[in-house]
Coordinates of C-alpha atoms and ligand atoms in Angstrom, one line a residue:
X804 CA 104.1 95.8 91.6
X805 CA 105.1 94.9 94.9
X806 CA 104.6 91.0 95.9
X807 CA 104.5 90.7 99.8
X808 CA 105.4 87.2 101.1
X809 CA 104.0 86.2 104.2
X810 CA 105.1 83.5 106.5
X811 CA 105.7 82.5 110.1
X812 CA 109.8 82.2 110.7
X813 CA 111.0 79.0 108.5
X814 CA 107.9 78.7 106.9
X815 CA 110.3 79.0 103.6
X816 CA 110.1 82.8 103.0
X817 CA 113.5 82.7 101.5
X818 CA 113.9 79.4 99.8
X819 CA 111.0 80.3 97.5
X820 CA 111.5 84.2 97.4
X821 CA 114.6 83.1 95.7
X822 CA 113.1 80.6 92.9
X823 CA 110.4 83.5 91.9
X824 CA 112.8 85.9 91.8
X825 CA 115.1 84.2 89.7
X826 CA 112.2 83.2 87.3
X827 CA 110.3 86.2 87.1
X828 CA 113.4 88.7 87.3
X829 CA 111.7 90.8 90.5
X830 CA 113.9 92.3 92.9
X831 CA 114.1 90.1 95.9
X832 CA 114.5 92.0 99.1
X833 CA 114.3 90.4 102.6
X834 CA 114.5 92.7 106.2
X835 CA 116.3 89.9 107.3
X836 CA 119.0 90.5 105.5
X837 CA 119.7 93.8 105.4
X838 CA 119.8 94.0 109.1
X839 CA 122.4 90.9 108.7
X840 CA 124.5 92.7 106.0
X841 CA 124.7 95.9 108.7
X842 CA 125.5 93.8 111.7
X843 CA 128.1 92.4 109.4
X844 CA 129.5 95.5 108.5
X845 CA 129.3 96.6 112.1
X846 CA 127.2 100.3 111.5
X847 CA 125.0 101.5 114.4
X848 CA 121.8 100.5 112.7
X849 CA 123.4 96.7 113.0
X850 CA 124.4 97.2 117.3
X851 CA 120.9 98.4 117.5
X852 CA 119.3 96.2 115.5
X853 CA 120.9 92.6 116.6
X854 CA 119.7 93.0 120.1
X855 CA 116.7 92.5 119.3
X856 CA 116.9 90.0 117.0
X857 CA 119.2 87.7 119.8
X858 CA 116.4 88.6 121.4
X859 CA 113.6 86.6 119.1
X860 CA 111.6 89.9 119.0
X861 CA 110.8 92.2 116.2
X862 CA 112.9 95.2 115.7
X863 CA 111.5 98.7 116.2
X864 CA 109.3 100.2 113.3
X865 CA 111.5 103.7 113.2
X866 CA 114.3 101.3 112.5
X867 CA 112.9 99.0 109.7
X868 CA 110.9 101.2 108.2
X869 CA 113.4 104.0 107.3
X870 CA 116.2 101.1 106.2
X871 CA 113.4 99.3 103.9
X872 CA 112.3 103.2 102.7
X873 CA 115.8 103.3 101.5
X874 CA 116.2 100.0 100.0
X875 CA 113.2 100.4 97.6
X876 CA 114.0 103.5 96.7
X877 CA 117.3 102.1 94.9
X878 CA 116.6 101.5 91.0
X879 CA 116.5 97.8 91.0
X880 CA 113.5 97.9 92.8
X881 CA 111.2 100.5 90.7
X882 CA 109.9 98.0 88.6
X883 CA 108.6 94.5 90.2
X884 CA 109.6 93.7 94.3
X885 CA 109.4 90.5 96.3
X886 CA 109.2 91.7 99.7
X887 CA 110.4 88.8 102.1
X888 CA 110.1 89.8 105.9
X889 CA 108.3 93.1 105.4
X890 CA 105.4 94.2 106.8
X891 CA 105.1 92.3 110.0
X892 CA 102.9 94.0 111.7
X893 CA 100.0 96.7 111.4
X894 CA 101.8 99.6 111.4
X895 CA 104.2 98.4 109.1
X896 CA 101.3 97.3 107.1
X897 CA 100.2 100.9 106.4
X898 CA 104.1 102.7 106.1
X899 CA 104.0 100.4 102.8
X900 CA 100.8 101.4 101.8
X901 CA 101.3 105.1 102.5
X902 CA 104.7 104.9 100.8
X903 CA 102.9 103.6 97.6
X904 CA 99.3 105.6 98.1
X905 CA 101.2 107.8 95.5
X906 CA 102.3 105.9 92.8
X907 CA 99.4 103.8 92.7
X908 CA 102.0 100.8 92.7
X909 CA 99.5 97.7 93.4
X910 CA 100.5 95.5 96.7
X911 CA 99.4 92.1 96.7
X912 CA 100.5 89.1 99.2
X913 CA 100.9 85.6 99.4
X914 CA 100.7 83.6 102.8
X915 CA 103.0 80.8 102.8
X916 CA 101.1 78.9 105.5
X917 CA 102.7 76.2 107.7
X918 CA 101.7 74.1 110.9
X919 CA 103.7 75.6 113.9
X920 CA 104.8 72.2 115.0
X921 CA 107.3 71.9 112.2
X922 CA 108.5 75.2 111.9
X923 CA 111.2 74.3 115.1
X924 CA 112.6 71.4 113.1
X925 CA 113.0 73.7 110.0
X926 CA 115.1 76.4 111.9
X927 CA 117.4 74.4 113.4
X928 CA 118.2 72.1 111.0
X929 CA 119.2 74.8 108.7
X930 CA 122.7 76.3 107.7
X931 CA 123.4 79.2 105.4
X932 CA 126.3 80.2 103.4
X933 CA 128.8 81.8 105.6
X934 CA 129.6 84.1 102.0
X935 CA 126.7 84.2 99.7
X936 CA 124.1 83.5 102.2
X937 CA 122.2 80.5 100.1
X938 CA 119.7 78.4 102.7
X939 CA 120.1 74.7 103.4
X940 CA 118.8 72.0 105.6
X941 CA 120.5 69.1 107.3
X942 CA 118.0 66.9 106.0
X943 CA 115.7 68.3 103.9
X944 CA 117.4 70.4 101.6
X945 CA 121.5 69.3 102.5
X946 CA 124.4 70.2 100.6
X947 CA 126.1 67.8 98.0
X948 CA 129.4 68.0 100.6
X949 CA 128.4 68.6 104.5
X950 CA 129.2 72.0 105.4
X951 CA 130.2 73.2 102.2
X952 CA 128.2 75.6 100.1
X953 CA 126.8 74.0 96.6
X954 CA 127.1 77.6 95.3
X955 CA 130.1 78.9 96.0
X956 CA 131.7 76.1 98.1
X957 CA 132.5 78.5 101.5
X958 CA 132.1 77.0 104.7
X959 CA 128.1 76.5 106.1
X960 CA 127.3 77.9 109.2
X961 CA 124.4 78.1 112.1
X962 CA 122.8 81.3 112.3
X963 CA 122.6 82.7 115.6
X964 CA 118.8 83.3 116.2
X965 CA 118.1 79.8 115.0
X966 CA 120.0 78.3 118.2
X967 CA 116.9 76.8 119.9
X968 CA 116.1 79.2 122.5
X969 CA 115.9 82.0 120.6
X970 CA 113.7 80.0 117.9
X971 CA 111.4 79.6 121.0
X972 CA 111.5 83.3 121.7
X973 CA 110.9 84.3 117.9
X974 CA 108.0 82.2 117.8
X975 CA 106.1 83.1 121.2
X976 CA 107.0 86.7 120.2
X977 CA 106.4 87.3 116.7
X978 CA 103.1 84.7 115.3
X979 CA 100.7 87.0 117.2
X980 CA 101.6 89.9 114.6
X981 CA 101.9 87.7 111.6
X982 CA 97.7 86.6 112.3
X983 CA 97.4 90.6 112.4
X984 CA 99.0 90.9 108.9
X985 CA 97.3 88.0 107.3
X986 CA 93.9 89.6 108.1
X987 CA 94.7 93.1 107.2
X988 CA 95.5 91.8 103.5
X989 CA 92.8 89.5 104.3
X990 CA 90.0 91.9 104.7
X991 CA 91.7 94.3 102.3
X992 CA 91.2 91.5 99.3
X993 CA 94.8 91.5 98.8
X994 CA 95.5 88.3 100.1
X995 CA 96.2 84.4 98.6
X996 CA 97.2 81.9 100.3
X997 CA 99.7 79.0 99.5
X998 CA 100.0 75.5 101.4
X999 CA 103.9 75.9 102.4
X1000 CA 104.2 72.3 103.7
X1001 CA 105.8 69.2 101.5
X1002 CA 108.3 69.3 98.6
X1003 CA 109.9 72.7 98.2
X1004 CA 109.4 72.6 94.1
X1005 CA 105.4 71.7 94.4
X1006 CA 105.2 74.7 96.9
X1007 CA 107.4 76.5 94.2
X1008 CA 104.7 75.6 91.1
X1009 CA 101.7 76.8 93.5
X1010 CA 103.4 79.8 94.6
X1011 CA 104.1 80.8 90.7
X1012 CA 100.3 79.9 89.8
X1013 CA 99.1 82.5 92.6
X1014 CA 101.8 85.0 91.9
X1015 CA 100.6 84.6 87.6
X1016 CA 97.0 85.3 89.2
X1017 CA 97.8 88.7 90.4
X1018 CA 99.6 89.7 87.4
X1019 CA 103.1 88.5 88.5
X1020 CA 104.8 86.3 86.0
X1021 CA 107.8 85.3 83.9
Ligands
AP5_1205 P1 114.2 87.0 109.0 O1 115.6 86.7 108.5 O2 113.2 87.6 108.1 O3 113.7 85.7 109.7 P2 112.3 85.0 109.7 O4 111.1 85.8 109.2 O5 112.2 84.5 111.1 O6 112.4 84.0 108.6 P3 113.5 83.0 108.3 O7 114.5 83.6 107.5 O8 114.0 82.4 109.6 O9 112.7 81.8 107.6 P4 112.1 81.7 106.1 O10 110.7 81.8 106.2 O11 112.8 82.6 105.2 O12 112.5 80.2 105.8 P5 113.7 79.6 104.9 O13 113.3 79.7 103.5 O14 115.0 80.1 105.3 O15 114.3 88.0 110.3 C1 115.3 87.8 111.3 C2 115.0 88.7 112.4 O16 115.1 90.1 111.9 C3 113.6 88.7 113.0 O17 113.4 87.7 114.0 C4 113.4 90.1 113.6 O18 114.1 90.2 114.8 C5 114.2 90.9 112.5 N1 113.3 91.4 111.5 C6 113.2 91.0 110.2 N2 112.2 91.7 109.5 C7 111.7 92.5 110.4 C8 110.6 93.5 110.3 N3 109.9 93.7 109.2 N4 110.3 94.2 111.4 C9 111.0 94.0 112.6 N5 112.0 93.1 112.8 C10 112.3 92.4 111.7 O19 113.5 78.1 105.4 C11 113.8 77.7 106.7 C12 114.5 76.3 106.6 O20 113.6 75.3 106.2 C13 115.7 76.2 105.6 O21 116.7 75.4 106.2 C14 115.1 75.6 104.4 O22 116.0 74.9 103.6 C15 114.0 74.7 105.0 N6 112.8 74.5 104.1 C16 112.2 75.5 103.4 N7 111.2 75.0 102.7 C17 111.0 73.7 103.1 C18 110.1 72.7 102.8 N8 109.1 72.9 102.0 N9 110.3 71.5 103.5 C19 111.3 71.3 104.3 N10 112.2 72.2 104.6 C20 112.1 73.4 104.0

């Protein structure tokens, strides 16, 4: 089964695809980063894709759609997926379905739904691991030691799109699609949605009970 989770940028995608993949055992994978990983390691796919990305706009669909083809296609991923960035748009929307039409694997999302106004505050306040890439906030999830990791204790740094400009850019360019999505899984009956706003471990609990309801559990 493949779990889609839905969410404008910092609605807390990654914070809580994390805790349901470590309960449940599911393969977390995020678009986000794998483009990061290949910027990091410097391969055409990263040039091409980190334009757009400085750029607060979504990456083109021949790009993201052959890189995610490739990353489900790897064995961890056969069995149960939390897919965190992916589909974000309508033709995405349909390469997933079409890659799955097959298989009969069942797609089901979750929209983490959160006010606009507070989604600014959330992206830059945070800092990720500049090695094992865990998520924190400057005030509401901060590390025990500023600017040290809890995990792995390597330094904490800013991520580039999350510099306030280019938060502005990804969210005048990117909610538009996002509405498109919801309703697709909306009028397809796939869709829940979860109240993404207040203490990440209550979103955590109600993200679990919707996740139980369609089958995916611990
Ligand atoms: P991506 O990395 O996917 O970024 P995003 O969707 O914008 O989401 P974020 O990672 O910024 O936020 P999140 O929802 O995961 O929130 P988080 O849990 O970190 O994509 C980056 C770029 O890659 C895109 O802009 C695009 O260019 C490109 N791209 C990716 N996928 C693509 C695709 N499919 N097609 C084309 N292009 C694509 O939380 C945010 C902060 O809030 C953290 O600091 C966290 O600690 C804090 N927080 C979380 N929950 C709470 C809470 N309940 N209360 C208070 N603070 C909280």
């Amino acid at each position: 089964m493949i779990l889609v989770l839905l969410g404008a940028p910092g609605a807390g995608k990654g914070t809580q695809a994390e805790a349901l993949a470590a309960a449940t055992g599911a393969a977390h994978v995020a678009t986000g980063d794998l483009f990061r990983a290949e910027i990091a390691a410097g391969s055409e796919l990263g040039r091409s894709a980190a334009s757009y990305i400085d750029a607060g706009r979504l990456v083109p669909d021949e790009v993201t759609v052959g890189m995610i083809s490739a990353r489900l296609a790897q064995p961890d991923a056969a069995s149960r997926v939390i897919l965190d960035g992916f589909p974000r748009n309508t033709a995405q929307v349909a390469a997933l379905d079409a890659a799955f039409a097959a298989s009969g694997r069942a797609i089901s999302a979750i929209f983490l739904k959160v006010d606009v106004g507070i989604l600014t505050a959330r992206l830059t306040g945070r800092r990720v691991c500049s090695s094992c890439g865990r998520s924190f906030h400057v005030e509401s999830r901060p590390p025990a030691v500023a600017g040290v990791c809890d995990a792995c204790g390597a330094a904490l740094i800013t991520r580039r799109d999350d510099a306030p400009e280019t938060v502005a850019a990804r969210l005048a360019n990117q909610l538009s699609a996002l509405d498109e999505v919801v309703e697709n899984y909306r009028s397809s009956g796939r869709l829940q949605v979860v109240e993404g706003v207040g203490e990440i471990a209550a979103i955590q609990a109600r993200l679990a009970t919707a996740a139980r309801a369609v089958g995916f559990g611990s």
